[in-house]
PDB file of C-alpha atoms in Angstrom:
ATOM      1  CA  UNK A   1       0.000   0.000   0.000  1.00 69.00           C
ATOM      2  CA  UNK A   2       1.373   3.136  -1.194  1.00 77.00           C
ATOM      3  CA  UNK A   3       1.049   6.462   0.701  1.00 70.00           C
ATOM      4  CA  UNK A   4      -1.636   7.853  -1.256  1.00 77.00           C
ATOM      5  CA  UNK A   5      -3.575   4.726  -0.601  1.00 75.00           C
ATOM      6  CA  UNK A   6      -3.191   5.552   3.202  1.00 66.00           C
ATOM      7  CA  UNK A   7      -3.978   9.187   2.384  1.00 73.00           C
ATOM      8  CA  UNK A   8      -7.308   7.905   0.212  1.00 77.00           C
ATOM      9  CA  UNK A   9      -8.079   5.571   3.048  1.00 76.00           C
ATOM     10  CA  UNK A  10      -7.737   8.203   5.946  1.00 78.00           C
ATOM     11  CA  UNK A  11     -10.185  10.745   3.536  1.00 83.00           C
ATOM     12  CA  UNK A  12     -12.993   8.084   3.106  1.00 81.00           C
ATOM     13  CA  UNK A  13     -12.479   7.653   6.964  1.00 81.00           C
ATOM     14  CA  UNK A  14     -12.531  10.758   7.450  1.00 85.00           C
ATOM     15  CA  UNK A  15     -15.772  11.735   5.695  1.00 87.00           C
ATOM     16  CA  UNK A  16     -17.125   8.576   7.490  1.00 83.00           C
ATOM     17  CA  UNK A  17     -16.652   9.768  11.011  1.00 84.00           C
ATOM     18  CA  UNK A  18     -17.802  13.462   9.940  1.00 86.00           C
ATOM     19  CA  UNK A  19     -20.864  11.891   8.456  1.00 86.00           C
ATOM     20  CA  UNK A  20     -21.535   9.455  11.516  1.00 87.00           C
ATOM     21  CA  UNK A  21     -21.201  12.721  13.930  1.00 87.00           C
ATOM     22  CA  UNK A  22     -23.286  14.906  12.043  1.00 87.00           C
ATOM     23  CA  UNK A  23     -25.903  11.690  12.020  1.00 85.00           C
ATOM     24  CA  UNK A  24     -25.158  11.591  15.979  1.00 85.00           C
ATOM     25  CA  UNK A  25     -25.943  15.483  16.398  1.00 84.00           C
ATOM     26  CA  UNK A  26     -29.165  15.634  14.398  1.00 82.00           C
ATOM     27  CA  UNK A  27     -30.611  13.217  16.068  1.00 82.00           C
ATOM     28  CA  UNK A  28     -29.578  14.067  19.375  1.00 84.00           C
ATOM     29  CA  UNK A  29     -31.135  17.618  18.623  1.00 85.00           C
ATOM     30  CA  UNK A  30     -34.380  16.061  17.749  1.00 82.00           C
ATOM     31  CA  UNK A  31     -34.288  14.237  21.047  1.00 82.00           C
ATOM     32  CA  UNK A  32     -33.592  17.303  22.762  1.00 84.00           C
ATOM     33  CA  UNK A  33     -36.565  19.149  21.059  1.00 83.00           C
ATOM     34  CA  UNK A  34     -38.999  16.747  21.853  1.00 80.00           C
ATOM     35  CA  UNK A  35     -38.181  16.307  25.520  1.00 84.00           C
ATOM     36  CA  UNK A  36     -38.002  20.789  25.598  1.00 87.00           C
ATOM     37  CA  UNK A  37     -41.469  20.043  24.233  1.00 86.00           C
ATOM     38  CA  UNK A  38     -42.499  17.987  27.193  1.00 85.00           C
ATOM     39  CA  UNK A  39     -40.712  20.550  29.954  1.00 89.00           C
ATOM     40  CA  UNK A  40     -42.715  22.715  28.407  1.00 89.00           C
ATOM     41  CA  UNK A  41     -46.256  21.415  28.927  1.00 87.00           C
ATOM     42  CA  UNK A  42     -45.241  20.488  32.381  1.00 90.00           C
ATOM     43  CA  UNK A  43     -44.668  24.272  33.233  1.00 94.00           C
ATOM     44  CA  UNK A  44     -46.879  25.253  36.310  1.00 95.00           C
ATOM     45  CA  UNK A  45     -48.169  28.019  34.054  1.00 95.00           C
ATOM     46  CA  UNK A  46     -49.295  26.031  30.877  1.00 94.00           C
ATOM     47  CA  UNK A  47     -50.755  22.990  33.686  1.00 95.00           C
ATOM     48  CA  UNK A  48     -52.603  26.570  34.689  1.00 97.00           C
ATOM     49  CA  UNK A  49     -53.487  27.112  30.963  1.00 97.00           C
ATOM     50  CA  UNK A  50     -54.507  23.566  30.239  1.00 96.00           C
ATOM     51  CA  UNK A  51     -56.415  23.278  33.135  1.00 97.00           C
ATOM     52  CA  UNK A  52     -58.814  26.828  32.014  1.00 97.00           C
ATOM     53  CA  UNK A  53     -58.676  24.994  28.658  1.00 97.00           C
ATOM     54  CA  UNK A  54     -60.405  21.455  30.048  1.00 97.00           C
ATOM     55  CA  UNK A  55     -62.705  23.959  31.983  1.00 97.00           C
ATOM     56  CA  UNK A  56     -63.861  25.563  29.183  1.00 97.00           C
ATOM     57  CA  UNK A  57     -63.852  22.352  27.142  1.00 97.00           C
ATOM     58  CA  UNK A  58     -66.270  21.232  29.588  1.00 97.00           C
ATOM     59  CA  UNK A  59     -68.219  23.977  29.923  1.00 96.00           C
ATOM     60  CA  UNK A  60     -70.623  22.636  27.143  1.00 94.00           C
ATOM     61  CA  UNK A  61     -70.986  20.670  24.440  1.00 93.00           C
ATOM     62  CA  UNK A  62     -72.212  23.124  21.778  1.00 96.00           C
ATOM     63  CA  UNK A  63     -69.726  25.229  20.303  1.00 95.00           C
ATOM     64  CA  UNK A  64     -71.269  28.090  20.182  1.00 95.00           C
ATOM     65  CA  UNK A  65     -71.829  28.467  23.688  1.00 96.00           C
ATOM     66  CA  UNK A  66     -68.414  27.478  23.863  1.00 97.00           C
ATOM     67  CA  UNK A  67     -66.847  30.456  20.771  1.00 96.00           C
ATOM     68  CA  UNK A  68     -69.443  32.545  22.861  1.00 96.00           C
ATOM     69  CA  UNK A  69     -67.791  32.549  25.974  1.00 97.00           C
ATOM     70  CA  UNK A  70     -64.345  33.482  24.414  1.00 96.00           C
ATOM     71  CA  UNK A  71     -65.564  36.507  22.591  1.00 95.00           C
ATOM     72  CA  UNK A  72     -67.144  37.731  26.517  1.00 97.00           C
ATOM     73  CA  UNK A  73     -63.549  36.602  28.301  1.00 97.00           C
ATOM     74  CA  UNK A  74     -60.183  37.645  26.438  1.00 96.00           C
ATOM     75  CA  UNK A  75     -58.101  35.947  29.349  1.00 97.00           C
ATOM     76  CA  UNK A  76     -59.986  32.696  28.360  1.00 97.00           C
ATOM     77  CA  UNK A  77     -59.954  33.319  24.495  1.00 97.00           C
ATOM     78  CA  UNK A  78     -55.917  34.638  25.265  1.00 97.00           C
ATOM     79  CA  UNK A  79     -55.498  30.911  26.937  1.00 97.00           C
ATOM     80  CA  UNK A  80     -56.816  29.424  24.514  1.00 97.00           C
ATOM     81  CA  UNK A  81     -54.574  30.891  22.054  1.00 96.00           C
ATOM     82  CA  UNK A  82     -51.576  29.939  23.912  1.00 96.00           C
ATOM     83  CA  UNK A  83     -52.809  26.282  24.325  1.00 97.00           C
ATOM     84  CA  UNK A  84     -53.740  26.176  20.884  1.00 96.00           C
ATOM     85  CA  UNK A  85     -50.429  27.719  19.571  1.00 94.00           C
ATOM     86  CA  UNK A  86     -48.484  24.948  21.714  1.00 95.00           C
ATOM     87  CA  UNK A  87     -50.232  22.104  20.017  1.00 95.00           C
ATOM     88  CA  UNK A  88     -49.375  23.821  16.659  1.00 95.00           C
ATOM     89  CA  UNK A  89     -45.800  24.704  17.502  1.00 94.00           C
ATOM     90  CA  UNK A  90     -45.110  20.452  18.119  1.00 94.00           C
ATOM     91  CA  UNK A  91     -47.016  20.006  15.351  1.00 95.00           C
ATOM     92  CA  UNK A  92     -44.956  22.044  13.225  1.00 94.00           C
ATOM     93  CA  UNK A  93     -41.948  21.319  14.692  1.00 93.00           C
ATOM     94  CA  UNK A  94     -43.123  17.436  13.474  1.00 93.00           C
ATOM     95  CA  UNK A  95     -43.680  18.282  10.377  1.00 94.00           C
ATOM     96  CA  UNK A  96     -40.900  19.811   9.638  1.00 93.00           C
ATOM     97  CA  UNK A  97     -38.527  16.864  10.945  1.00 90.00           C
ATOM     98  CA  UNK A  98     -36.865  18.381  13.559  1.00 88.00           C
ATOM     99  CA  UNK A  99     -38.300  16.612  17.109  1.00 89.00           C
ATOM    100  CA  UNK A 100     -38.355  12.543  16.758  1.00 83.00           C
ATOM    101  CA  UNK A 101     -40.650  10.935  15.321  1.00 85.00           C
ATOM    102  CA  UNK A 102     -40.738   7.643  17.404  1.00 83.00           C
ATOM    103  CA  UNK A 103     -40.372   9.471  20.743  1.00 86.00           C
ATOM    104  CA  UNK A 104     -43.164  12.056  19.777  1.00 88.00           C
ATOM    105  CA  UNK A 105     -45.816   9.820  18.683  1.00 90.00           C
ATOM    106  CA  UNK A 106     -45.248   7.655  22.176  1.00 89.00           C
ATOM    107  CA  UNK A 107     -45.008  11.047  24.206  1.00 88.00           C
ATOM    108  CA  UNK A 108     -48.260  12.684  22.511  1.00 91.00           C
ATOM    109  CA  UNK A 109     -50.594  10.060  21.754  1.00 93.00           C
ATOM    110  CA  UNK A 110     -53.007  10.338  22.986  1.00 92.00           C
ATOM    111  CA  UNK A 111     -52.351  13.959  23.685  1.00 94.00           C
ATOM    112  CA  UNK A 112     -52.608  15.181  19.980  1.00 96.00           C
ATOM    113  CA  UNK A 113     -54.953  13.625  18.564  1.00 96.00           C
ATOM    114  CA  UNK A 114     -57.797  14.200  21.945  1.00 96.00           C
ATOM    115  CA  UNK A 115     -57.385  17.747  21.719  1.00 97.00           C
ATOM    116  CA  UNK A 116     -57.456  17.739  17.964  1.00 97.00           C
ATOM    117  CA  UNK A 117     -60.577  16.369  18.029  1.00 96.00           C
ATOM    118  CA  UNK A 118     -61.969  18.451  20.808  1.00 97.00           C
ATOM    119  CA  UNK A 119     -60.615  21.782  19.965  1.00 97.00           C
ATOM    120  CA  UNK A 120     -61.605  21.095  15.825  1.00 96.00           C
ATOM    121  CA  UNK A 121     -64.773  23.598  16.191  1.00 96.00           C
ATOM    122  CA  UNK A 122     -62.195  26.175  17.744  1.00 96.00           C
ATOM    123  CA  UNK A 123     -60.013  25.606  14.301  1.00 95.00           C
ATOM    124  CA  UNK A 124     -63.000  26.476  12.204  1.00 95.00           C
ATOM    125  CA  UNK A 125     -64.457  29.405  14.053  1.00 95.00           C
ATOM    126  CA  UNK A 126     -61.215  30.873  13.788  1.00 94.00           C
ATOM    127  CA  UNK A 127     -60.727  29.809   9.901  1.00 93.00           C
ATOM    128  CA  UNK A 128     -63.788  31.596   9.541  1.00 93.00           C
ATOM    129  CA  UNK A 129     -62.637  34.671  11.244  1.00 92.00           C
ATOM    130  CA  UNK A 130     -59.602  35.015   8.674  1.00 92.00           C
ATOM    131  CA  UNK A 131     -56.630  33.245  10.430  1.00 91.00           C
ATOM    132  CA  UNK A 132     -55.138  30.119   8.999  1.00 88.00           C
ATOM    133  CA  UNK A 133     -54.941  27.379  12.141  1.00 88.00           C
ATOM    134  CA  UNK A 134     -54.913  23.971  12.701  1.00 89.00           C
ATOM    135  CA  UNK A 135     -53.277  22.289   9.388  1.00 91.00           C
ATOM    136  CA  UNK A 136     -50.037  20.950  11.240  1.00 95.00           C
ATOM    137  CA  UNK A 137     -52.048  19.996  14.350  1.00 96.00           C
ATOM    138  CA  UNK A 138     -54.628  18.208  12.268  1.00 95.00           C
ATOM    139  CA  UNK A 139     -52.122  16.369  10.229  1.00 96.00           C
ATOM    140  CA  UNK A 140     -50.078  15.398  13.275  1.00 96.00           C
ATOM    141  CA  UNK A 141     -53.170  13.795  14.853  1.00 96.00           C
ATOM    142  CA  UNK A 142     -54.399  12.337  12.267  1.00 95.00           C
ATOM    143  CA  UNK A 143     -50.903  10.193  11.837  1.00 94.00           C
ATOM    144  CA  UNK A 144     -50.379   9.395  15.195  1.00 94.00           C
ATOM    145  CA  UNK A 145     -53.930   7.926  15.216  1.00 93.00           C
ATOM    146  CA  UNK A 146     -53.080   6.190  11.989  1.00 93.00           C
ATOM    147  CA  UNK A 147     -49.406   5.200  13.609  1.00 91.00           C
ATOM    148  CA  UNK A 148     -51.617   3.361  16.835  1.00 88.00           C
ATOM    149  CA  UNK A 149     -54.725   2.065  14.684  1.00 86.00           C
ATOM    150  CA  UNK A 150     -52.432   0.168  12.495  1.00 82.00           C
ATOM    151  CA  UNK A 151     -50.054  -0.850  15.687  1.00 68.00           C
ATOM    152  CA  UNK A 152     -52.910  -2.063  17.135  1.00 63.00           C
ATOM    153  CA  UNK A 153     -54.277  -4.027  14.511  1.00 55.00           C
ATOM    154  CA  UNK A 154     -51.402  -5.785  13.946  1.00 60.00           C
ATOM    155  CA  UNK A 155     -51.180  -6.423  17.706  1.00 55.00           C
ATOM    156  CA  UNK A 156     -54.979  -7.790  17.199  1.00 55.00           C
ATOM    157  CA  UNK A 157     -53.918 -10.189  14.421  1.00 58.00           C
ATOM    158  CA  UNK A 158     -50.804 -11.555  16.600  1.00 56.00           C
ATOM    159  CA  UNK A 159     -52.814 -12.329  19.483  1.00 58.00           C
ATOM    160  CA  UNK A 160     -55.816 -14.151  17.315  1.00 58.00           C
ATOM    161  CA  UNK A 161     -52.544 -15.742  15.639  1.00 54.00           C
ATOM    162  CA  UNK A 162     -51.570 -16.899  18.825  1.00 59.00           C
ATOM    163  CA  UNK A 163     -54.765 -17.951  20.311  1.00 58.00           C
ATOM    164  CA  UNK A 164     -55.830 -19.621  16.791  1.00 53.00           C
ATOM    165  CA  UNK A 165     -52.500 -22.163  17.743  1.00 56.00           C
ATOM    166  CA  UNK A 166     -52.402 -22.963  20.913  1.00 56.00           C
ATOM    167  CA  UNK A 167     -56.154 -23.440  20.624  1.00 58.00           C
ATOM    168  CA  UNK A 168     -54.848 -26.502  18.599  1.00 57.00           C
ATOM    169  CA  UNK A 169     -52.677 -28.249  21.158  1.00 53.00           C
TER     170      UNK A 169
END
């Protein structure tokens, strides 16, 4: 083996080991997003926020009561908003590759997708009021829900699997 051969060898290395680390780092920032993303939510003043949100959630179960008492109570409609935002900020951040994907469907199912479904009438009033909300969140539910109805299937057909043989013994 020549020199060059050991200088050829020590660039393919090279780029190797730069490729690996850069592999290493991304994914260790995605890690690090998602769990900033569950500090977050565990902040006494979003548990505060969440908990006004489930109130109001609660409050009734037709919407317009519901849109109602936001236009009376801007602290409310201002929670809301921030509660709202947060679901749309993971959801971007999802979308856009840069928390886990793995990690964040365990972590927010069924976080996502039960607040999707419950907050859906907020996403129209305000897409009828002019602002443009909701498409990340909704997209992000709708996979993790996807992600656990076909994990769970499969889980289904295993266990019938299994019972269907040792049924035979």
């Amino acid at each position: 083996m020549t020199l060059n051969d050991f200088a050829d060898l020590g660039s393919v290395v090279g780029i190797f080991l730069v490729a690996l680390g850069l592999y290493f780092s991304v994914r260790q920032f995605k890690l690090n997003r998602t769990m900033q993303y569950m500090e977050y939510l565990s902040k006494p003043e979003i548990v505060e926020i969440r908990a006004a949100v489930d109130e109001w959630l609660d409050s009734s179960t037709e919407d317009n009561v519901r849109t109602s008492m936001l236009e009376k109570d801007c602290k409310l409609h201002s929670q809301v908003r921030v509660f709202v935002s947060f679901c749309n900020q993971v959801s971007t951040a999802y979308r856009f590759g840069t928390i886990y994907k793995d990690m964040a469907f365990h972590i927010w199912h069924p976080f996502i997708p039960n607040y999707w479904e419950k907050l859906k009438f907020y996403m129209i009033w305000r897409s009828s009021q002019g602002y443009k909300v909701g498409g990340d969140f909704e997209k992000f539910a709708e996979e993790i829900s996807q992600h656990y109805s076909r994990r769970n299937h499969t889980i289904r057909r295993k266990k019938r699997l299994i019972d269907h043989s040792s049924s035979k013994v």
